[in-house]
Amino acid sequence: MTMAPESGTDQVGSPRLRKEDARLITGQTEWTDNIQQTGMLHVAFLRSPHAHARITSVDTSAAMQQPGVVAAYSGADFADEQGSLPCAWPVTEDMLLPAHPPMAVDEVRYVGEAVACVVARDAYSAADALEALDVEFEPLPAVIDMESALAEDTPLVHEGSGQGQGSNKAFEWPMAVGDVDSAFEGADIVLTRRYHQQRLIPAAMEPRSVVCRPDGDAFTLWSATQVPHIVRLMLAMTTGIPEHKIRVIAPDVGGGFGSKLQVTAEEVLALLLARRLRKPVKWTETRTEGFQTTHHGRDQIQDVSIAADSDGRIRGLKVDLLADMGAYMMLVTPGVPILGAFMFPGIYKMDAYSFHCTGVFTTKMPTDAYRGAGRPEATYAIERIVTELADEIGMDPMELRRRNWITHDEFPYTGIAGLTYDSGNYEAATDRAVELFDYDGLRAEQRRRRESGDPVQLGIGISTYTEMCGLAPSRVLGQLSYGAGGWENAAVRMLPTGKVEVVTGTSPHGQGHVTSWSQIVADQLGVPFEDVEVLHGDTRVAPKGMDTYGSRSLVVGGTAVVQACDRVLDKARRLAAHMMEANEDDLEFSDGRFTVRGTERPSTSLQEVALAAFAAHDLPEGAEASLDADATFDPENFSYPHGTHLCAVEVDTETGQVSLRSYTAVDDVGTVINPSIVDGQVHGGLAQGIAQALFEEAVYDTDGNLVTSTMADYTVPTAADLPDFTLDRTTTPATTNPLGAKGVGEAGTIASTPAVVGAVVDALRPFGVRDMRMPCTPQRVWRAVAEAREAGRSEGGQR
Amino acid sequence: MPHIRVTVDGVSYDDQVEARRLLVHYLREQLGKVGTPVGCDTTNCGACTVLMDGQSVKSCSVLACQADGHDITTVEALAADGDLHPIQRAFHETHALQCGYCTPGMMMAALDLLRDNPDPSDEEIREGLEGNMCRCTGYVNIVRAVREAAAVMRATTAAPESESRTTDVPQQVVREQEPAPQAASGGASS
Ligand code: FES
Ligand code: FES
């Protein structure tokens, strides 16, 4: 048997190298597209070239004659069994929820919508045969822009379905707290701004891919998904195939960022094709196909008003939001802006707040979760407008924040939007960031450059953000009309040899759960880190779970792991007491060993107890022969990471070029399990938030064609586009889970966009520039300067 | 169909390939070398980068028949006899990968960069890897990894036969260091 090696404690907080890496760096990977099955067929989809059109005929007969083709189908061929793609978040009772057939039957509503498919012996033949599909369309008017979509007499996106009811308005969702009117009426200053959240493409590096194999009357489906459990449930509900006959596996998954938090047309159709053809089928998107048809993110217009006293005290906030749903409601499409509703007040105290969101249908790819999902939008608006408020008052934007934020001695604090922030210390994070960034020094340099009329101006952007994550308390999700809960499950099994298997319902795709969960378990059970195996991402292996999104995995899933460990130890203590002929209450457990308090008696290791449980030769009365336990944790509250991000940019006022000079992020994500993994999450989050600020935009033309449909046009930043970052942390542990963790997956993205755009605007403030549309491309920046100069609004930036 | 003779990761193959078949598809589908993934259809992402006669190429922009007579090295041949290549070790030790999808291409591109410039500055690393996208890491640790691998590789090639250094990647494996992490059981703590 295995004796307990050195202690496993003190793993938490240590930058352990990742267990995941060994396979990934040697190419021993299992991406879904790597999977081969005997007799496997390949699927290709014919996609709508029109933003909006009636399908008048589909003829698959010529395609059927192409070499290698096994079958070809139209949407009508699956009309009776394909159901409607699910939306799990009907945010209001009267929300329009138009049918969304996986393969269009009568009408298409965005460019890229699947219309027909070909199944062939290899992927090249399937792609070739698409040419031979004969589909006729009768074009209908495209509806691209949200404001015109809401105008009278605008063509309807869903007229043909009879579900448009005379409007492209999908829902209205209002909320108001406090006396908003009097907050604004009595205010010294009211500032109103309109901010645009451009449409973004999540662009995980691994394209979507799905393989489905029929196994008798059951099916195994591999998918590049973040949410195997949700996919399984929804496939069952969509197709009527019983849930217990569907096994979903998320093998190695190459990033998601929300884009793989979805139940897709291709997953449903792979399942139905496998059932119909009795053969394994595979579909993998091309990048262009993916940009057109993997859900997009953001796309909101925010009208924001803030009311304040002349000393900078914020009295109230009003937010009126237009949110572009795209053509259909996908899994959480309408819920994304609603998640943001609670975050607009940010870290600030105020007397009144109102929020109103209108969801709008357009003939574009549906939007849905993208890293941060609702919270980056809210944080952007509040962080931008408080900076503008400071400017209006003539106060340093940091000082204005200090006057309004919740102070560390006020926690727990229930903010105006009704959330109770359990813990935080905004002063500490800000003080540290200001010091690391050399805020005062950079302000001094900025003054010098402004005074000398330097063509390269320096701008400083501030984001003192918080966010709500750790999704989510099931009770709250229910109140918000979400269709499921937010709990997470884990199982911990002691094997006879003393090794440990941990089963988690979270589904990592780059976050390093295997490593972090091993650290947690090593500490909890006092076993070596190496002795822990973490299993996930397969509904047969990990039958219960709510998967990975919303910075929830550690906060919710990690807590379930801790609770399962506690239960294993409870069982072990009972058995150990029996083995050691001692009273349970007299046992102490530390470093993986039970000792009898106050005696010199030899200790018993957890591994010895595990073997005894397995052998079961001498168990205490009523004990079972196992040292296994599982636990389901449902959080009481969200968690609230926060921090202060400071960005310095240099803006060449002659060329419009923006260069990131320095970026300092001090985050408080509570207790950290693995600092390198946490830093990595912040790095990647920053890159995506900065990308929204400076580089990325999904652009549709007026006909509804996605102009940025390749990686050449949609400019995901490369190493050459980004700087190094200065990171640090402050730690106020969360009080709402035993780990004290707050979540870190989205924080960097949420925080960084306003810091960067704020810096660009700050650089150009002397020219009279007060806002800049994202992304702040050289052309936009140059034009803003030129227009400001023309308008003669310069206040001295040029001599 | 064209007939090609190509060496991939030290094994030579004699194959019939469709004239239009991309090298990356030949590697993945005909040879089962699925360690090299595909990330785009416009030769922008670099996920598919391999070495052809020691120089990095995007294997989605090369036809399989163009590889005729050439020597291809993929990520799968970097570790020799279980010893990680310094670039692999550096990616692991600096946490330069998260999902790992870009990693094979990133490492192969980095090797080409280091062949040209054994001691690059951070700026040069960033510019040199411009053809490879990563959506997870923000590149910070990738730059660190390349810098650290460069230092190890310089130290190794400073050894006696350094002048005859070839572009054959596996020869640069360092063997004197601690053993590689075994299978899935992870690396040493740091
Ligand atoms: S797959 Fe070759 S560059 Fe993207
Ligand atoms: S590690 Fe995921 S794309 Fe680079």
XYZ file of N, CA and C in Angstrom, chain A residues 60 186 279 284 302 322-323 331 378 410 416 503 509 580 587 595 685 724:
54
model
N -31.972 19.239 -53.658
C -30.736 18.564 -53.257
C -30.327 17.463 -54.230
N -33.074 67.946 -8.371
C -32.357 68.798 -7.426
C -30.849 68.852 -7.654
N -24.774 6.517 -38.690
C -23.312 6.591 -38.870
C -22.792 7.737 -38.020
N -17.000 20.535 -38.622
C -16.091 21.517 -38.037
C -16.221 22.794 -38.842
N -26.015 52.708 -25.299
C -26.308 53.053 -23.908
C -26.520 54.556 -23.782
N -30.412 50.075 -25.536
C -30.901 49.280 -26.657
C -29.935 48.119 -26.811
N -30.459 46.921 -26.836
C -29.606 45.749 -26.936
C -29.985 44.959 -28.183
N -29.256 30.848 -26.429
C -29.366 30.302 -25.064
C -29.608 31.373 -23.995
N -21.773 47.565 -18.674
C -22.164 48.422 -17.557
C -20.946 49.141 -16.974
N -17.553 49.882 5.281
C -19.009 49.827 5.067
C -19.505 48.456 4.595
N -27.404 50.347 -4.528
C -28.681 50.847 -5.017
C -29.379 49.835 -5.929
N -14.308 14.429 -9.217
C -15.181 14.636 -10.372
C -15.810 16.009 -10.206
N -11.819 24.919 -20.210
C -11.332 24.969 -21.589
C -10.170 25.947 -21.647
N -8.393 3.032 15.320
C -7.434 3.444 16.342
C -7.982 3.226 17.753
N -10.000 12.640 17.910
C -9.092 12.582 16.754
C -8.802 13.973 16.219
N -4.505 11.660 14.344
C -3.805 11.347 15.591
C -4.814 11.452 16.729
N -7.699 38.393 -20.065
C -8.860 39.265 -19.943
C -8.529 40.676 -20.391
N 3.340 44.715 -22.258
C 3.415 43.951 -21.029
C 2.471 44.641 -20.031
